[in-house]
PDB file of C-alpha atoms in Angstrom:
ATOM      1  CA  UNK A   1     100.392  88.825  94.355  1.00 34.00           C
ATOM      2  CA  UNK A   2     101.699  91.749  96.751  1.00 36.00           C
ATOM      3  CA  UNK A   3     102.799  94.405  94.904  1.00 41.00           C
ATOM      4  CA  UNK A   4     102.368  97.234  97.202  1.00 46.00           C
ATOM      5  CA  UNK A   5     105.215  99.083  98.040  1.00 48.00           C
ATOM      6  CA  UNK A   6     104.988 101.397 101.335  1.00 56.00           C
ATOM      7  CA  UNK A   7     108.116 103.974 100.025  1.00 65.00           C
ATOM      8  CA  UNK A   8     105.890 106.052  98.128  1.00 76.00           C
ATOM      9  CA  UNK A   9     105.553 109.277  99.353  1.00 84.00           C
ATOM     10  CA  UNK A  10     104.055 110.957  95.972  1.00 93.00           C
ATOM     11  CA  UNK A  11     100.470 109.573  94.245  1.00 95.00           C
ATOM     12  CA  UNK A  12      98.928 109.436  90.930  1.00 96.00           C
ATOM     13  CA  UNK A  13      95.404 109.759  91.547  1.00 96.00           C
ATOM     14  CA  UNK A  14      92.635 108.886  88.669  1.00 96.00           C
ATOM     15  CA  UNK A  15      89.052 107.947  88.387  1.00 95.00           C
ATOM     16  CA  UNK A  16      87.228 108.060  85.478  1.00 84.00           C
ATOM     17  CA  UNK A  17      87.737 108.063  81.615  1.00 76.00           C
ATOM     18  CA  UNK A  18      88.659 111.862  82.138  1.00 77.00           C
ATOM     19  CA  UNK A  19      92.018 111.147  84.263  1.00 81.00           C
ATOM     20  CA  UNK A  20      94.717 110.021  81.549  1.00 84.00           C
ATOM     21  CA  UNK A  21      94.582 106.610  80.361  1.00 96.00           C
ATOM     22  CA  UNK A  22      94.715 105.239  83.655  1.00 97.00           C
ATOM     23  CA  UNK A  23      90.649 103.694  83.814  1.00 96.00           C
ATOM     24  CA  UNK A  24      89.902 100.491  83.186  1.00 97.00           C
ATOM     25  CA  UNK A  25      86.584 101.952  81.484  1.00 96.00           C
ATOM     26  CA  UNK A  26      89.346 104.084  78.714  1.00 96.00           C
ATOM     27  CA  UNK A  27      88.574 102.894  75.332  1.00 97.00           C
ATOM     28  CA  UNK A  28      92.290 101.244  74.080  1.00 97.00           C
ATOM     29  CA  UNK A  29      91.839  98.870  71.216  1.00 98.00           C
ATOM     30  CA  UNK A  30      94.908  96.060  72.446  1.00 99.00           C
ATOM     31  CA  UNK A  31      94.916  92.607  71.055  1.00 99.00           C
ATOM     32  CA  UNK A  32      95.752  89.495  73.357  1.00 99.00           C
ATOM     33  CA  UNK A  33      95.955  85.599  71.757  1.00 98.00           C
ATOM     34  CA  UNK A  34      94.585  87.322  68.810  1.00 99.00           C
ATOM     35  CA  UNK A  35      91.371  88.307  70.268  1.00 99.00           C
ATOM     36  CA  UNK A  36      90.985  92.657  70.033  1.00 99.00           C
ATOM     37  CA  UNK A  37      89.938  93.800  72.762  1.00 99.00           C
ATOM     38  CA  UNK A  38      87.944  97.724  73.225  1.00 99.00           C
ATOM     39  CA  UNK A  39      88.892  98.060  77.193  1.00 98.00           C
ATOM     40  CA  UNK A  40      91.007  96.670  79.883  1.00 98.00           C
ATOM     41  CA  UNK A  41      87.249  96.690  81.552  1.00 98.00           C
ATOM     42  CA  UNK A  42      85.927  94.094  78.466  1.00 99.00           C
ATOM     43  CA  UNK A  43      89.178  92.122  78.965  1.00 99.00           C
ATOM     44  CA  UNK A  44      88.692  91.756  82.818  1.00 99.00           C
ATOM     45  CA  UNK A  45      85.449  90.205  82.361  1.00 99.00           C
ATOM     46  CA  UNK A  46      85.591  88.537  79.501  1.00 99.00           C
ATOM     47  CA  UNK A  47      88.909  86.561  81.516  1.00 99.00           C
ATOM     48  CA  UNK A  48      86.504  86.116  84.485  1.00 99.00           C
ATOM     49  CA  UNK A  49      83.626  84.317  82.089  1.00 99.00           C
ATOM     50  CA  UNK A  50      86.347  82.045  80.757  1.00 99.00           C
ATOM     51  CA  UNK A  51      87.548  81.034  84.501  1.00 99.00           C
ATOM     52  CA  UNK A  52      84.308  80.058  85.435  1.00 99.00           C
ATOM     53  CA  UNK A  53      83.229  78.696  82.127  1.00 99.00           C
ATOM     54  CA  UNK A  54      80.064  81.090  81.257  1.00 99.00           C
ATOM     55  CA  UNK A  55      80.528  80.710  77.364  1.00 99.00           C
ATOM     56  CA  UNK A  56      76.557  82.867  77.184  1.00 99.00           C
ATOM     57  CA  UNK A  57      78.248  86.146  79.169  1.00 99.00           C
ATOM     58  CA  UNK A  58      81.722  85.290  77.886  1.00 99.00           C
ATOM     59  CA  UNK A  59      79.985  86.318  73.997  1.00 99.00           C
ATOM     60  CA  UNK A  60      77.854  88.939  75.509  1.00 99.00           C
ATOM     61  CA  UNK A  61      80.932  90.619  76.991  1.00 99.00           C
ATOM     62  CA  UNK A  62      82.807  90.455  73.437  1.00 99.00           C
ATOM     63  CA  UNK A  63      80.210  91.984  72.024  1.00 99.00           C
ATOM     64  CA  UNK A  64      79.450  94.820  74.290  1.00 99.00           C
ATOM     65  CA  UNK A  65      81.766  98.606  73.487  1.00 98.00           C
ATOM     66  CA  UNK A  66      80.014  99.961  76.996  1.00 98.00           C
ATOM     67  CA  UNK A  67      82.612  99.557  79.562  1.00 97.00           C
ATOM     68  CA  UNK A  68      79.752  99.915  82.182  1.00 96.00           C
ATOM     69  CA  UNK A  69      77.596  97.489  80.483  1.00 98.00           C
ATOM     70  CA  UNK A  70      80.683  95.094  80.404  1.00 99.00           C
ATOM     71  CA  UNK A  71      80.828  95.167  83.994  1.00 98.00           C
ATOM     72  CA  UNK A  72      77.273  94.325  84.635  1.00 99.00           C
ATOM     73  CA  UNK A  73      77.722  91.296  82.600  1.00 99.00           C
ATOM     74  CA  UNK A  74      80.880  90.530  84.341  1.00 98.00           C
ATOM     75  CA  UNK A  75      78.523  90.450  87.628  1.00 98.00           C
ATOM     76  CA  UNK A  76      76.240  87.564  86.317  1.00 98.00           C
ATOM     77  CA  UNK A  77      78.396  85.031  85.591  1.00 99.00           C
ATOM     78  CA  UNK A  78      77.215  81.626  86.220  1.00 98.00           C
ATOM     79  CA  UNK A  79      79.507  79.503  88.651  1.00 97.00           C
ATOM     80  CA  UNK A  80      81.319  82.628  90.232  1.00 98.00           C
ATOM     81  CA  UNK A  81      83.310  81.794  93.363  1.00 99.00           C
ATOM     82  CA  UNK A  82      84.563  85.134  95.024  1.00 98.00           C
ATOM     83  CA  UNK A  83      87.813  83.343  96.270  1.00 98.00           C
ATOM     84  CA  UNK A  84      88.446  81.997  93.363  1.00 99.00           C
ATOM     85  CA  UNK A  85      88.533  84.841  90.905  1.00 99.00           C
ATOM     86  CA  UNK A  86      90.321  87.342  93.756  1.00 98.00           C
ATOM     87  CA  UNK A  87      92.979  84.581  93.600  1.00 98.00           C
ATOM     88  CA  UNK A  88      93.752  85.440  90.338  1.00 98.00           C
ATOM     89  CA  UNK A  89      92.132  88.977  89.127  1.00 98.00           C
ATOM     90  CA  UNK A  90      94.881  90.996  90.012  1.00 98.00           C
ATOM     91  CA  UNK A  91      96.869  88.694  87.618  1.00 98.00           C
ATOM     92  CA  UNK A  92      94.348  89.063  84.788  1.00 99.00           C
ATOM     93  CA  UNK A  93      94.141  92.584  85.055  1.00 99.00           C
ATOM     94  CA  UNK A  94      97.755  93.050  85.146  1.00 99.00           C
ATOM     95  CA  UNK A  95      98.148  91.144  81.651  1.00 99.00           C
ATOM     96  CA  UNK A  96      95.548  92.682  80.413  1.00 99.00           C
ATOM     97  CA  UNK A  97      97.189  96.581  80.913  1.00 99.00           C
ATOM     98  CA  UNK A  98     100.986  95.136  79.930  1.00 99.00           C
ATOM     99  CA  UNK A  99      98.777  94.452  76.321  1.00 99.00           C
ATOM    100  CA  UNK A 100      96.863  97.822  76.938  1.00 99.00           C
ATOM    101  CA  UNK A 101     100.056 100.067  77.351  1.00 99.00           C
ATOM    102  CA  UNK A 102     102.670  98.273  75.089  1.00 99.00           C
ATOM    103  CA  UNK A 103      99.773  98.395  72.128  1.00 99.00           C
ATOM    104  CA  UNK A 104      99.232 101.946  72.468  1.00 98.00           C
ATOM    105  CA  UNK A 105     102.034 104.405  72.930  1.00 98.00           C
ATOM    106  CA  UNK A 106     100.878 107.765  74.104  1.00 98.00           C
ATOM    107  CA  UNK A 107      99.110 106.037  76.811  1.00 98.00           C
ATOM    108  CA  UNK A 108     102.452 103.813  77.826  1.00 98.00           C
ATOM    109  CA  UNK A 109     104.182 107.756  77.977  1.00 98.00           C
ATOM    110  CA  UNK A 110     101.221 108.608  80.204  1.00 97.00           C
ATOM    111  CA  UNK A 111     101.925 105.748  82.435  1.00 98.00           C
ATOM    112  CA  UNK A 112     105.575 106.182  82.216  1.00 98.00           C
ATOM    113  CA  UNK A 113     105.249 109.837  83.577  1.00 97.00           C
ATOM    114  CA  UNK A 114     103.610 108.882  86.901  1.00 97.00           C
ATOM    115  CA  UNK A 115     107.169 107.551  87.702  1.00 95.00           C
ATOM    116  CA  UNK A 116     108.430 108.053  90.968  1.00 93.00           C
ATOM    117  CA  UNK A 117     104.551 107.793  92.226  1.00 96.00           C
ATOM    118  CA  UNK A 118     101.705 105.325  93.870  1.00 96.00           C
ATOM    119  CA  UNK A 119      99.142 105.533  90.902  1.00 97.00           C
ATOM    120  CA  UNK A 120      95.681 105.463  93.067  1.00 97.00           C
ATOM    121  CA  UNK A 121      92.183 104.766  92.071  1.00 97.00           C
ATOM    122  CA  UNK A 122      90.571 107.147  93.799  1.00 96.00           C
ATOM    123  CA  UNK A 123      87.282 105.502  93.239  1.00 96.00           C
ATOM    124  CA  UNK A 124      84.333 106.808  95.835  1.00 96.00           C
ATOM    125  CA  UNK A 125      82.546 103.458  95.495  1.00 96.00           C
ATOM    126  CA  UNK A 126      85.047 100.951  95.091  1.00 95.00           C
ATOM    127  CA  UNK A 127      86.752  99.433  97.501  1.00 96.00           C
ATOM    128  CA  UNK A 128      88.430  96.739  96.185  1.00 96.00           C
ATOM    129  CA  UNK A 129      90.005  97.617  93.086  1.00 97.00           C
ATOM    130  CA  UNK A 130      89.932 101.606  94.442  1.00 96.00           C
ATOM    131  CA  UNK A 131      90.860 103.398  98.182  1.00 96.00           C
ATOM    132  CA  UNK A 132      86.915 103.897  98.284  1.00 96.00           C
ATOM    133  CA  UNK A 133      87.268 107.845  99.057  1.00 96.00           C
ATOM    134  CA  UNK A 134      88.146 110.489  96.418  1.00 95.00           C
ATOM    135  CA  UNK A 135      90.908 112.212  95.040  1.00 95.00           C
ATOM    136  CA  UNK A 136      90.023 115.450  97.229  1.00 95.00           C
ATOM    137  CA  UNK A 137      89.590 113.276 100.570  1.00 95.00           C
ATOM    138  CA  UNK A 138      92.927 111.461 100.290  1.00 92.00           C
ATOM    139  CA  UNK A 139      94.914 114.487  99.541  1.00 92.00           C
ATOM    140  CA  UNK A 140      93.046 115.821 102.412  1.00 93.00           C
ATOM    141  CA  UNK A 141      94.967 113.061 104.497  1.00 90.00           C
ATOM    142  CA  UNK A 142      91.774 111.121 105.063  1.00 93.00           C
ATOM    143  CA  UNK A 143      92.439 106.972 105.665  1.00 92.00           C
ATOM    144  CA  UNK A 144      91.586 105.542 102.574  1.00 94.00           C
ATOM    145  CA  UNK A 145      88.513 102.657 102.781  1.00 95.00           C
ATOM    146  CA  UNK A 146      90.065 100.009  99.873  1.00 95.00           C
ATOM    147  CA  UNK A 147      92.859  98.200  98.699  1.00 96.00           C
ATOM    148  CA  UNK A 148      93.544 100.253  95.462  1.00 97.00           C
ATOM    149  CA  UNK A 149      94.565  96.565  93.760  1.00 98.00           C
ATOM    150  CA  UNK A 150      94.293  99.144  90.554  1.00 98.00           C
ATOM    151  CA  UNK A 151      96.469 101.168  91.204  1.00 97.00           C
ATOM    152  CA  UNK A 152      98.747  98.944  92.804  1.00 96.00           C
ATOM    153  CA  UNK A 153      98.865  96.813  89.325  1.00 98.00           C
ATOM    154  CA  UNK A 154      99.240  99.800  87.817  1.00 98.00           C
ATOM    155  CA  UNK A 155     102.466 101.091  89.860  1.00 97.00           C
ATOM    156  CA  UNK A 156     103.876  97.484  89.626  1.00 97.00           C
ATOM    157  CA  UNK A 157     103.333  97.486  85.517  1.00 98.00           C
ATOM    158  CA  UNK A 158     105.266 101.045  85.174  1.00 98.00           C
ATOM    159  CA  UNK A 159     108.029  99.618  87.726  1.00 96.00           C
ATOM    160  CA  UNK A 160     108.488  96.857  85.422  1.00 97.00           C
ATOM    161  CA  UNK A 161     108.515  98.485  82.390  1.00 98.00           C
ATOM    162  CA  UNK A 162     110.935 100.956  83.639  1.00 95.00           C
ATOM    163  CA  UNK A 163     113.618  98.215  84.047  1.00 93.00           C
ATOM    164  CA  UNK A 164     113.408  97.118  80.462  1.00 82.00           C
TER     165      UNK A 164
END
């Protein structure tokens, strides 16, 4: 999926449970196939145990509240093939927000407002789903060291939900 879009001139950026809604890690009860889910975090791993068939972390993720925790457990699951999961993880985590946002209102008007914007991760030590630099380096015009797939998902989300 390539959902960046180079005509963004404005940005969104978050990090952090204390940046709007925008976090993976932001507790936002949303139910999906009738399973409730606490995060967008829990649901991102708990889609990455089913892929690879890890029933043992799949439970342990579904019963875990700690975002943090839920990503450590999302790191051991048996079977994991990198190219596998990055084939479809931008997927998951973009089903998993639609459910997030369209469950829970004031966050969906949080999202809504960054229109007109590149949401960003700006995630220091993530370089995949982040631009691996902060918020105060990128606005400082330094190159960004990730692929913000976050925020990316993100901007693509709001884009679509603005046309319905």
């Amino acid at each position: 999926m390539n959902i960046w879009n180079p005509g963004y001139s404005k940005f969104t950026y978050f990090w952090g449970k204390n940046d709007g809604p925008f976090s993976q890690w932001v507790t936002s009860y949303f139910v999906i196939d009738n399973i409730e889910y606490c995060t967008a975090e829990q649901y991102m791993m708990a889609q990455k145990a089913i892929l690879f068939q890890d029933e043992d972390q799949l439970l342990a993720i579904m019963k875990e509240t700690d975002p943090r925790k839920q990503k450590e457990l999302g790191k051991q699951v048996s079977n994991f093939v990198k190219s596998e999961w990055d084939s479809v993880a931008r997927n998951v985590v973009y089903k998993g927000n639609y459910a997030k946002y369209t469950q829970n209102p004031k966050m969906l008007e949080s999202l809504m407002k960054t229109s007109e914007t590149l949401l960003v991760e700006a995630s220091p030590y993530d370089r995949i789903w982040g631009i691996g630099i902060d918020a105060t380096a990128a606005r400082a015009g330094k190159p960004w060291k990730g692929t913000n797939w976050l925020g990316e998902v993100l901007t693509k989300l709001r884009e679509n939900l603005e046309m319905k």
